[in-house]
Coordinates of C-alpha atoms in Angstrom, one line a residue:
Chain Q
M641 CA 31.1 8.1 1.8
L642 CA 29.5 11.6 2.2
R643 CA 30.6 12.2 6.1
I644 CA 29.9 15.4 7.5
G645 CA 32.0 16.2 10.0
K646 CA 31.7 16.1 14.1
L647 CA 34.7 19.1 14.2
P648 CA 33.2 21.9 12.0
I649 CA 30.0 21.6 13.7
A650 CA 31.3 21.9 17.0
I651 CA 33.6 24.3 16.5
L652 CA 30.5 26.3 14.5
A653 CA 28.5 25.9 18.3
G654 CA 31.6 27.3 19.7
V655 CA 31.4 30.1 17.3
I656 CA 27.3 30.7 18.1
I657 CA 28.0 30.3 21.3
M658 CA 31.1 33.2 21.7
F659 CA 29.9 36.0 19.3
P660 CA 27.9 37.5 21.4
W661 CA 30.1 38.1 24.6
V662 CA 33.4 38.8 22.0
A663 CA 30.6 41.7 20.0
R664 CA 29.7 43.1 23.7
H665 CA 33.6 43.9 24.2
V666 CA 34.5 45.1 20.6
T667 CA 32.9 48.9 19.7
L668 CA 33.6 48.3 16.2
I669 CA 30.7 45.4 16.2
E670 CA 28.5 45.9 18.9
H671 CA 25.5 45.6 16.7
Y672 CA 26.1 43.0 14.5
T673 CA 25.0 40.7 17.1
D674 CA 21.2 41.7 15.9
I675 CA 22.7 41.5 12.5
M676 CA 23.4 37.9 13.7
V677 CA 19.6 37.3 14.3
F678 CA 18.8 38.3 11.0
A679 CA 21.0 35.7 9.3
G680 CA 20.4 33.1 11.6
I681 CA 16.4 34.0 10.5
Y682 CA 17.8 33.6 6.5
S683 CA 19.9 30.7 7.6
L684 CA 16.5 28.8 8.2
I685 CA 15.1 29.4 5.0
T686 CA 18.6 28.6 2.9
I687 CA 19.0 25.3 5.1
G688 CA 15.5 24.0 3.7
L689 CA 16.1 25.2 0.3
S690 CA 19.9 24.6 -0.3
L691 CA 18.0 20.6 0.1
L692 CA 16.0 21.3 -2.0
M693 CA 18.2 22.6 -4.9
G694 CA 21.6 21.3 -4.0
Y695 CA 20.3 17.6 -3.0
A696 CA 16.9 16.9 -5.3
G697 CA 17.9 19.5 -8.1
Q698 CA 14.7 22.1 -7.7
I699 CA 14.5 25.7 -7.9
S700 CA 11.7 27.4 -5.7
L701 CA 11.0 31.3 -6.2
G702 CA 7.9 30.7 -3.4
H703 CA 10.2 30.7 -0.2
A704 CA 9.7 34.3 0.4
A705 CA 5.9 33.9 0.0
F706 CA 6.1 30.9 3.0
F707 CA 8.4 32.8 5.2
G708 CA 6.1 36.0 4.8
I709 CA 2.8 32.9 5.4
G710 CA 4.8 32.2 9.0
A711 CA 5.4 36.2 9.7
Y712 CA 1.9 36.3 8.9
S713 CA 0.1 33.5 10.5
S714 CA 2.0 34.4 13.9
A715 CA 1.5 38.1 13.8
I716 CA -2.5 38.0 13.2
L717 CA -3.3 34.7 15.2
T718 CA -1.2 36.5 18.4
A719 CA -1.6 40.0 17.8
R720 CA -5.4 39.8 17.1
F721 CA -6.8 36.7 18.2
G722 CA -4.0 36.8 21.7
M723 CA -3.6 33.2 21.0
N724 CA 0.1 31.4 22.3
P725 CA 2.9 32.3 20.0
W726 CA 4.4 29.3 20.1
G727 CA 1.3 27.6 19.0
C728 CA 1.2 29.7 16.8
M729 CA 4.6 28.7 15.1
L730 CA 3.0 25.4 14.4
I731 CA 0.0 27.2 12.6
G732 CA 2.1 28.5 10.3
A733 CA 4.6 25.7 9.5
L734 CA 2.1 23.3 9.0
L735 CA -0.5 26.3 6.8
A736 CA 3.2 26.3 4.6
A737 CA 2.9 22.2 4.3
V738 CA -0.3 21.7 2.8
M739 CA 0.3 24.7 0.9
A740 CA 3.8 23.2 -0.2
L741 CA 2.2 19.9 -0.6
L742 CA -0.8 21.3 -3.2
I743 CA 1.5 23.1 -5.2
G744 CA 4.5 20.5 -5.1
T745 CA 2.2 17.3 -5.7
P746 CA 1.6 18.3 -9.2
S747 CA 4.5 20.3 -10.1
L748 CA 7.0 18.0 -9.0
K749 CA 5.5 14.9 -10.8
L750 CA 7.2 16.5 -13.8
K751 CA 10.6 16.7 -15.6
G752 CA 11.3 20.0 -15.5
H753 CA 11.3 23.4 -13.9
Y754 CA 7.5 23.2 -13.5
L755 CA 8.1 23.9 -9.4
A756 CA 10.3 27.0 -10.4
M757 CA 7.5 28.4 -12.4
A758 CA 4.7 27.1 -9.9
T759 CA 6.2 28.7 -6.7
L760 CA 7.0 32.1 -8.9
A761 CA 2.9 32.1 -9.4
F762 CA 2.3 31.1 -6.1
G763 CA 5.1 34.2 -4.3
I764 CA 3.1 36.9 -6.7
I765 CA -0.4 35.8 -5.5
V766 CA 0.5 35.4 -1.2
F767 CA 2.4 38.7 -1.9
I768 CA -0.9 40.2 -3.4
V769 CA -3.3 38.8 -0.1
F770 CA -0.6 40.2 1.6
N771 CA -1.1 43.6 -0.1
E772 CA -5.1 44.0 -0.1
E773 CA -6.4 41.6 3.0
T774 CA -6.2 45.1 4.8
E775 CA -8.2 43.9 7.1
W776 CA -6.4 41.1 8.4
T777 CA -2.9 42.1 7.7
G778 CA -2.6 45.4 7.6
G779 CA -2.4 46.0 3.8
P780 CA 1.1 47.8 1.9
D781 CA 1.2 49.7 5.5
G782 CA 1.8 46.3 7.5
M783 CA 1.0 45.5 11.3
S784 CA 2.8 46.3 14.7
G785 CA 1.6 44.8 18.1
I786 CA 3.0 41.6 17.2
P787 CA 4.2 40.4 20.7
G788 CA 7.9 39.0 21.8
L789 CA 8.4 35.5 22.9
A790 CA 8.6 34.0 26.3
L791 CA 10.3 30.9 26.8
A792 CA 9.5 28.7 30.2
G793 CA 8.6 32.6 31.6
L794 CA 11.6 33.9 30.7
A795 CA 10.9 37.2 28.3
L796 CA 13.6 37.3 25.3
D797 CA 13.3 41.0 25.6
T798 CA 17.0 41.7 24.2
V799 CA 18.9 40.9 21.3
E800 CA 21.4 38.7 22.7
K801 CA 18.2 36.1 24.3
Y802 CA 16.3 36.1 20.5
Y803 CA 19.9 35.4 19.5
Y804 CA 20.6 32.7 21.2
L805 CA 17.0 31.1 20.6
V806 CA 17.7 31.6 16.6
W807 CA 20.7 29.8 16.7
T808 CA 20.1 27.3 19.1
I809 CA 16.9 26.5 16.5
V810 CA 19.4 26.8 13.5
L811 CA 21.9 24.6 15.1
G812 CA 19.1 21.9 16.0
V813 CA 18.0 22.4 12.7
F814 CA 21.2 21.9 10.9
I815 CA 22.0 18.8 12.4
F816 CA 18.6 17.4 11.7
T817 CA 19.4 18.5 8.1
C818 CA 22.9 16.9 8.1
N819 CA 22.1 13.8 9.3
I820 CA 19.2 13.1 6.7
I821 CA 22.1 14.1 4.0
Q822 CA 23.9 11.4 5.7
S823 CA 20.7 8.3 5.6
R824 CA 19.0 6.3 3.0
S825 CA 16.9 9.4 2.1
G826 CA 19.9 11.5 1.5
R827 CA 21.5 9.1 -0.7
A828 CA 18.1 9.1 -2.5
L829 CA 18.2 12.6 -3.2
R830 CA 21.4 12.7 -4.4
A831 CA 21.0 9.9 -6.4
I832 CA 17.7 11.8 -7.8
H833 CA 19.7 15.0 -8.8
V834 CA 22.1 12.7 -11.1
S835 CA 19.7 10.1 -12.9
E836 CA 15.9 10.1 -11.9
A837 CA 15.5 7.2 -13.9
A838 CA 18.5 5.0 -12.3
A839 CA 17.0 6.7 -9.0
S840 CA 13.5 5.0 -9.8
A841 CA 14.7 1.9 -10.9
M842 CA 16.5 1.0 -7.9
G843 CA 13.0 1.8 -5.9
V844 CA 13.4 5.8 -5.0
N845 CA 9.9 7.1 -5.3
V846 CA 11.3 9.8 -7.2
A847 CA 8.1 12.4 -6.7
R848 CA 7.4 11.4 -3.0
F849 CA 10.8 12.5 -2.3
K850 CA 10.7 16.0 -3.5
V851 CA 7.3 16.8 -2.3
M852 CA 8.9 16.1 1.1
V853 CA 11.7 18.1 0.8
F854 CA 9.6 20.6 -0.9
I855 CA 7.7 20.9 2.2
Y856 CA 10.4 20.3 4.8
S857 CA 12.0 23.5 3.4
A858 CA 8.4 25.1 3.5
M859 CA 8.0 24.9 7.2
L860 CA 11.4 25.9 7.8
A861 CA 11.1 28.9 5.7
S862 CA 7.3 29.4 7.6
L863 CA 9.4 28.7 11.1
A864 CA 12.1 31.6 10.0
G865 CA 9.2 33.9 9.6
S866 CA 7.5 33.2 12.7
L867 CA 10.3 34.3 14.2
Y868 CA 11.3 37.5 12.2
A869 CA 7.7 38.8 13.6
H870 CA 8.3 38.1 16.9
Y871 CA 11.6 39.8 16.8
L872 CA 10.9 43.5 15.0
N873 CA 6.7 43.1 16.6
F874 CA 6.2 44.7 12.8
I875 CA 6.5 43.2 9.6
N876 CA 4.9 44.4 6.5
P877 CA 4.1 42.8 2.8
S878 CA 7.4 44.4 0.9
T879 CA 9.8 42.2 3.0
F880 CA 8.1 38.7 1.3
D881 CA 8.4 40.1 -2.4
L882 CA 10.1 38.6 -5.3
F883 CA 12.8 40.1 -4.6
F884 CA 13.7 38.7 -1.3
A885 CA 12.6 34.9 -2.9
I886 CA 16.0 36.1 -5.6
K887 CA 18.1 37.4 -2.9
L888 CA 17.3 33.6 -1.2
L889 CA 18.4 31.9 -4.6
I890 CA 21.6 34.3 -4.2
M891 CA 22.6 33.7 -0.9
I892 CA 22.3 29.7 -2.1
S893 CA 25.0 30.3 -5.0
L894 CA 27.2 32.6 -2.9
G895 CA 27.1 29.6 -0.4
G896 CA 27.2 27.2 -3.1
T897 CA 24.8 24.2 -3.5
H898 CA 27.2 21.6 -3.3
S899 CA 27.6 21.0 0.7
I900 CA 24.8 22.0 3.2
W901 CA 27.5 24.6 5.0
G902 CA 27.0 26.7 1.8
A903 CA 23.4 27.6 3.3
I904 CA 24.7 29.3 6.7
I905 CA 28.0 31.0 4.6
G906 CA 25.4 32.3 2.0
A907 CA 22.8 34.0 4.7
L908 CA 25.5 35.6 6.8
L909 CA 27.4 36.8 3.9
V910 CA 23.9 38.0 2.1
A911 CA 22.6 39.3 5.9
F912 CA 26.1 41.5 6.1
L913 CA 26.3 42.8 3.0
S914 CA 23.1 44.3 2.9
F915 CA 22.9 45.4 6.8
E916 CA 26.1 46.3 7.3
W917 CA 28.9 46.3 4.3
L918 CA 27.1 47.5 1.2
H919 CA 25.6 50.8 2.7
F920 CA 28.8 53.0 2.2
F921 CA 27.7 52.1 -2.0
E922 CA 24.4 53.8 -1.6
E923 CA 22.2 53.5 -5.0
F924 CA 25.0 51.3 -6.1
E925 CA 24.6 48.6 -3.6
I926 CA 22.7 46.5 -6.3
L927 CA 25.6 46.7 -9.1
V928 CA 27.9 45.7 -5.8
Y929 CA 25.7 42.5 -5.2
G930 CA 26.2 41.9 -9.1
A931 CA 29.8 42.3 -8.9
V932 CA 30.3 39.6 -6.5
L933 CA 27.5 37.4 -7.8
L934 CA 29.3 37.2 -10.6
L935 CA 33.0 37.4 -8.8
I936 CA 31.8 34.1 -7.4
T937 CA 30.2 32.2 -10.3
I938 CA 33.5 32.3 -12.1
F939 CA 36.3 32.0 -9.3
L940 CA 33.9 30.0 -7.1
P941 CA 31.8 27.9 -9.3
E942 CA 30.7 25.5 -6.2
G943 CA 30.3 29.0 -3.8
L944 CA 32.1 30.3 -1.1
A945 CA 32.1 26.5 0.6
G946 CA 33.9 25.5 -2.1
L947 CA 37.1 27.8 -1.4
P948 CA 39.0 25.4 1.1
K949 CA 38.7 22.6 -1.3
I950 CA 40.8 25.2 -4.2
V951 CA 42.8 26.2 -1.2
H952 CA 43.6 23.0 -0.3
G953 CA 44.7 22.3 -3.9
W954 CA 46.9 25.1 -3.9
F955 CA 48.9 23.9 -1.4
R956 CA 49.0 20.5 -2.7
K957 CA 51.0 22.0 -5.7
Chain O
M1179 CA 13.7 -17.8 -4.7
T1180 CA 10.5 -20.0 -3.5
A1181 CA 9.2 -20.5 -7.1
Q1182 CA 10.1 -24.0 -8.8
P1183 CA 12.4 -24.3 -11.6
E1184 CA 9.8 -24.6 -14.3
H1185 CA 7.2 -21.8 -12.7
P1186 CA 7.7 -19.3 -14.8
I1187 CA 8.7 -15.8 -12.9
L1188 CA 7.9 -13.3 -15.5
T1189 CA 5.3 -14.1 -18.6
L1190 CA 4.7 -11.4 -21.3
E1191 CA 1.5 -12.1 -23.3
G1192 CA 0.3 -9.6 -26.0
I1193 CA 2.3 -7.3 -25.7
V1194 CA 2.3 -4.1 -27.7
K1195 CA 3.8 -0.8 -27.8
V1196 CA 3.2 1.9 -30.4
F1197 CA 5.5 5.1 -31.2
G1198 CA 2.8 7.4 -33.3
G1199 CA 3.1 5.5 -35.9
L1200 CA 5.6 3.1 -35.5
T1201 CA 5.2 -0.3 -34.4
A1202 CA 8.0 -1.0 -31.8
L1203 CA 6.9 -4.1 -30.4
Y1204 CA 4.1 -6.6 -31.4
K1205 CA 3.5 -9.5 -29.5
P1206 CA 6.8 -11.1 -28.5
D1207 CA 4.7 -13.5 -26.3
C1208 CA 7.2 -15.3 -23.8
S1209 CA 7.1 -16.9 -20.4
I1210 CA 10.8 -17.1 -18.4
P1211 CA 11.5 -19.6 -16.0
A1212 CA 12.3 -18.6 -12.2
G1213 CA 16.7 -19.2 -12.1
T1214 CA 17.5 -19.1 -16.1
I1215 CA 19.2 -16.6 -17.8
R1216 CA 16.9 -15.8 -20.9
S1217 CA 18.8 -13.5 -24.0
I1218 CA 16.9 -11.3 -26.2
I1219 CA 19.2 -10.5 -29.2
G1220 CA 17.8 -8.4 -32.3
P1221 CA 19.7 -6.0 -34.4
N1222 CA 19.4 -2.4 -33.4
G1223 CA 16.0 -1.3 -33.1
A1224 CA 14.1 -4.5 -33.0
G1225 CA 13.1 -3.3 -29.6
K1226 CA 15.0 -4.8 -26.5
T1227 CA 15.3 -1.6 -24.5
T1228 CA 11.8 -1.0 -25.4
L1229 CA 10.6 -4.6 -24.0
F1230 CA 13.2 -3.9 -21.4
N1231 CA 11.2 -0.3 -20.3
I1232 CA 8.0 -2.0 -20.3
I1233 CA 9.2 -5.2 -17.9
T1234 CA 10.5 -2.2 -15.6
G1235 CA 7.4 0.2 -15.9
V1236 CA 9.6 3.1 -17.5
L1237 CA 6.9 2.6 -20.7
P1238 CA 3.6 1.5 -20.6
P1239 CA 2.8 -0.9 -23.4
T1240 CA 0.2 0.1 -25.5
T1241 CA -2.2 -3.4 -25.3
G1242 CA -1.0 -6.4 -23.5
A1243 CA 0.1 -8.3 -19.9
V1244 CA 3.3 -8.4 -18.2
S1245 CA 3.5 -11.0 -14.9
F1246 CA 5.9 -11.2 -12.6
K1247 CA 5.0 -14.2 -10.4
G1248 CA 2.1 -14.5 -11.0
R1249 CA 1.2 -10.7 -10.8
R1250 CA 0.1 -7.6 -13.2
I1251 CA 3.0 -5.5 -13.1
E1252 CA 2.5 -4.0 -16.5
R1253 CA 1.2 -0.2 -15.3
L1254 CA 2.4 0.0 -12.2
K1255 CA 5.7 2.5 -11.5
P1256 CA 9.3 1.6 -11.6
H1257 CA 9.8 2.3 -8.3
T1258 CA 7.1 -0.1 -7.3
I1259 CA 8.2 -2.7 -9.2
A1260 CA 11.9 -2.6 -7.9
R1261 CA 10.4 -3.3 -4.3
Q1262 CA 8.4 -6.5 -5.9
G1263 CA 12.0 -7.9 -7.4
I1264 CA 12.6 -7.2 -10.4
S1265 CA 16.1 -4.9 -11.1
R1266 CA 17.7 -3.5 -14.3
T1267 CA 20.6 -2.0 -15.4
F1268 CA 20.9 0.4 -18.2
Q1269 CA 22.5 0.3 -22.1
T1270 CA 24.1 4.0 -21.1
V1271 CA 25.8 3.9 -17.5
E1272 CA 23.7 5.2 -15.2
L1273 CA 25.8 5.5 -12.0
F1274 CA 25.2 8.0 -9.2
T1275 CA 28.3 9.8 -9.9
N1276 CA 28.3 11.7 -6.7
M1277 CA 28.5 9.0 -4.6
T1278 CA 31.5 6.4 -3.8
V1279 CA 31.0 3.2 -5.3
L1280 CA 30.0 2.0 -1.7
E1281 CA 27.5 4.9 -1.6
N1282 CA 26.0 3.6 -5.2
V1283 CA 25.1 -0.1 -4.0
M1284 CA 24.0 1.2 -0.3
L1285 CA 21.6 3.1 -2.4
G1286 CA 20.5 -0.5 -3.9
R1287 CA 19.0 -1.3 -0.7
H1288 CA 16.8 1.9 -0.8
P1289 CA 13.8 -0.8 -1.6
R1290 CA 14.6 -2.6 1.1
S1291 CA 15.1 -0.4 4.3
R1292 CA 12.7 1.4 6.1
C1293 CA 13.7 4.8 7.9
S1294 CA 11.4 7.5 7.7
M1295 CA 13.2 11.0 7.0
L1296 CA 12.4 11.9 10.2
A1297 CA 14.1 9.3 12.0
S1298 CA 17.1 9.1 10.4
G1299 CA 16.7 13.5 11.2
L1300 CA 16.8 12.6 14.3
R1301 CA 19.4 9.8 14.3
L1302 CA 16.3 7.4 16.1
P1303 CA 18.8 3.9 17.6
N1304 CA 16.7 2.1 14.7
S1305 CA 17.8 4.3 11.6
R1306 CA 21.6 3.7 13.5
K1307 CA 21.2 0.3 13.1
E1308 CA 19.5 0.0 9.6
E1309 CA 22.2 2.6 8.4
A1310 CA 25.0 -0.1 9.3
R1311 CA 22.8 -3.1 8.1
I1312 CA 22.7 -1.3 5.0
E1313 CA 26.7 -1.0 5.1
S1314 CA 27.4 -4.1 5.9
K1315 CA 25.0 -5.8 3.2
A1316 CA 26.1 -3.3 0.9
R1317 CA 30.2 -4.5 1.7
D1318 CA 29.5 -8.2 1.1
I1319 CA 27.8 -7.5 -2.5
L1320 CA 31.1 -5.3 -3.2
K1321 CA 32.9 -8.3 -2.6
F1322 CA 31.1 -10.8 -4.4
I1323 CA 31.3 -8.5 -7.1
G1324 CA 34.7 -8.0 -7.0
L1325 CA 35.1 -4.4 -6.1
A1326 CA 35.9 -3.9 -2.5
P1327 CA 39.0 -2.6 -2.3
K1328 CA 37.6 0.4 -4.6
F1329 CA 34.7 0.9 -2.0
D1330 CA 35.7 4.5 -1.2
Q1331 CA 36.4 5.8 -4.7
P1332 CA 34.3 8.0 -6.5
A1333 CA 31.9 6.3 -8.9
G1334 CA 32.3 8.4 -11.8
G1335 CA 36.3 7.5 -11.7
L1336 CA 36.0 3.3 -12.3
P1337 CA 37.0 2.3 -16.0
L1338 CA 33.8 1.0 -18.0
G1339 CA 34.0 -2.3 -17.2
E1340 CA 33.8 -2.0 -13.6
Q1341 CA 31.2 1.1 -13.7
K1342 CA 29.0 -1.9 -15.5
I1343 CA 30.5 -3.9 -12.8
L1344 CA 29.0 -2.2 -10.0
E1345 CA 25.6 -1.5 -12.0
I1346 CA 25.3 -4.5 -11.8
G1347 CA 26.1 -4.6 -8.0
R1348 CA 23.6 -2.2 -7.4
A1349 CA 20.9 -3.3 -9.7
L1350 CA 21.7 -6.8 -6.9
A1351 CA 21.8 -4.9 -2.9
T1352 CA 17.9 -4.8 -4.1
E1353 CA 17.5 -8.0 -3.6
P1354 CA 16.1 -8.5 -6.9
E1355 CA 14.4 -11.6 -8.2
L1356 CA 14.6 -11.0 -11.6
I1357 CA 17.7 -8.5 -12.7
C1358 CA 17.5 -7.1 -16.3
L1359 CA 20.9 -6.6 -17.8
D1360 CA 20.9 -3.9 -21.1
E1361 CA 24.2 -4.7 -22.5
P1362 CA 26.5 -5.4 -19.2
A1363 CA 29.6 -6.6 -22.1
A1364 CA 29.3 -3.1 -24.5
G1365 CA 32.1 -1.6 -25.0
L1366 CA 34.6 -3.9 -23.0
N1367 CA 37.5 -5.3 -23.5
E1368 CA 38.0 -9.4 -23.9
T1369 CA 39.4 -9.4 -19.8
E1370 CA 36.6 -7.5 -18.5
T1371 CA 33.8 -9.8 -20.5
H1372 CA 34.8 -12.4 -19.2
V1373 CA 34.5 -10.9 -15.9
A1374 CA 30.9 -9.6 -16.4
S1375 CA 30.0 -13.9 -18.0
S1376 CA 31.6 -15.2 -14.3
L1377 CA 29.3 -12.7 -12.9
I1378 CA 26.4 -13.1 -14.8
R1379 CA 26.4 -17.3 -14.3
A1380 CA 27.5 -16.3 -10.5
I1381 CA 24.3 -14.7 -10.3
R1382 CA 22.2 -17.2 -11.8
E1383 CA 23.5 -19.4 -9.1
R1384 CA 21.9 -17.6 -6.5
G1385 CA 18.5 -18.5 -7.6
I1386 CA 18.4 -15.1 -9.5
T1387 CA 16.6 -15.4 -13.1
V1388 CA 18.7 -12.8 -15.2
L1389 CA 17.0 -11.1 -18.2
L1390 CA 19.6 -9.9 -20.5
V1391 CA 19.9 -8.0 -23.7
E1392 CA 23.6 -8.0 -25.6
H1393 CA 25.3 -7.9 -28.8
D1394 CA 28.3 -9.6 -28.1
M1395 CA 27.4 -13.1 -29.4
R1396 CA 30.0 -15.0 -27.3
V1397 CA 29.2 -13.8 -24.4
V1398 CA 24.9 -14.5 -24.9
M1399 CA 26.0 -17.9 -26.4
N1400 CA 28.2 -19.3 -23.9
I1401 CA 25.2 -18.3 -20.9
S1402 CA 22.4 -18.2 -22.3
D1403 CA 20.2 -20.8 -21.1
E1404 CA 17.3 -20.1 -23.4
I1405 CA 17.5 -17.2 -26.8
M1406 CA 14.5 -14.9 -27.9
V1407 CA 14.8 -13.3 -30.9
L1408 CA 13.7 -10.0 -31.7
N1409 CA 13.0 -8.4 -35.4
H1410 CA 11.1 -5.6 -35.8
G1411 CA 9.5 -5.7 -32.4
Q1412 CA 8.3 -9.4 -33.0
K1413 CA 9.6 -13.1 -31.9
I1414 CA 11.4 -14.7 -34.8
A1415 CA 12.7 -17.5 -33.0
E1416 CA 12.8 -18.7 -29.5
G1417 CA 15.5 -21.9 -27.9
P1418 CA 18.8 -22.8 -26.5
P1419 CA 21.7 -21.2 -28.1
E1420 CA 22.6 -24.6 -30.3
E1421 CA 19.4 -23.9 -32.2
I1422 CA 19.3 -20.1 -32.3
R1423 CA 22.7 -20.6 -33.6
D1424 CA 21.4 -22.4 -36.7
D1425 CA 17.8 -21.6 -37.3
P1426 CA 17.9 -19.5 -41.0
K1427 CA 15.5 -17.1 -39.8
V1428 CA 17.5 -16.0 -37.3
I1429 CA 20.7 -16.4 -39.5
E1430 CA 18.8 -14.1 -42.3
A1431 CA 17.5 -11.8 -39.9
Y1432 CA 20.9 -11.0 -37.8
L1433 CA 24.0 -13.0 -37.8
G1434 CA 23.6 -13.1 -41.7
D1435 CA 24.0 -9.1 -41.5
E1436 CA 26.5 -9.1 -39.3
D1437 CA 28.3 -11.4 -41.7
R1438 CA 27.8 -8.8 -44.6
H1439 CA 29.4 -6.0 -41.8
A1440 CA 32.1 -7.6 -41.2

């Protein structure tokens, strides 16, 4: 039976707690905590997207847009209207949920990859809105002056403090999602992935489950967007373009769609590749990306999360 | 369960199903008493599986009415019909191959459990209790169908005979009052066929009505209370096994056909 072990989650929590302390003492990786903040933000998106792709079998190209909706909701409402950032996060997530409901309801009733097409169009429209509604969004130049976050009077004004905020949320979302996967809802999703006919004959409302997972993943992406905006204090539309939507899919493919762990592994890997390890290749960066993706799909069809199983297989021989 | 023995649990009235220019079913009216085994037989393409798909809500009929326990169900969606108490198996086994034997049966508890994603995600006490109830009920069913020792194996790895049995178990987990079995003995060897037949009888003894589509005549003649014969989408005969065996129309349409092929 599918059981997600408590030990790996405890190890993950331990690594999260220790990481900034280690980074502080090793000069070479001092700035890694900053990259880890981005990796955490990506993880929030990929956890939801992995549930949607790996468990419900649907592809979304609109998650860059949901990420942007969260970021711009927070940015506009806090910087222009002075509202409470935490409330804005909630508003952004609800807005993303409504959008997801409107796109998901018609397109998820159909069999096949209609969601991919609908979200592709949605992503492009949202990107245009970010660029053109200059009065609100600042247009292509973006908008600055987004305030930082404070928690119970404590300003989260250092990289480390923000790191702990982001990764606490990631851990909470991860555990929450693991619980869903191991429940009747998770079984229903895995059933839908294999046979919609059999799932619905067993009383699973297939369309409703797909819409719910889509909404959940959209809300997580929006939450990630809000965290991103408050961390950088500046956003512009190019962060939320179609290439980022594809990059999210790359993260999930690299990490592996068969396991929820793949979401975090993929997000970490892509964050470090794009912010750190691939700088050396300059313009050829995109080629190296392609090569990494190619190698992993050929040699690790289940993604990096499938690696332990393969290694285990070697030792048994 | 509460229905009187003579009270029909399922009635079909004037069902017509047209695919393009082909009439797949033409008014195979029937009414099935609760707690009996009713078989539907007929040559390939007679419309048996189409009829199953209409009863379970996969296809809407072109015209006509399906009533389950006195309520019309022909426009309902499959998952709603499952909730009302009709479950099924598939001609080509449709197990969830990404799950274990136990999990497949646990999925069958879906319409009889209700915890939301939110409650499960937060692991609220009632969601944990419900999960425990789902598991214990599923284990009971595995005992009933005789697959308890294999609970932790991947469902796709079972031999075909056990896969078919497991599919029946998964359908039973939904606590159906009517179970539709689409060729449960197809592809099974003699021993497996015997196991399947006794299981179907045991299901009837639990008070569950069985609707059976089957090509294996020994199974059909042995366990059915009544048989309906379809040919080209129309009912050509209906009655107890002894009667059907000797019906000249049936022999011509079906058994006769088979004799010639044999």
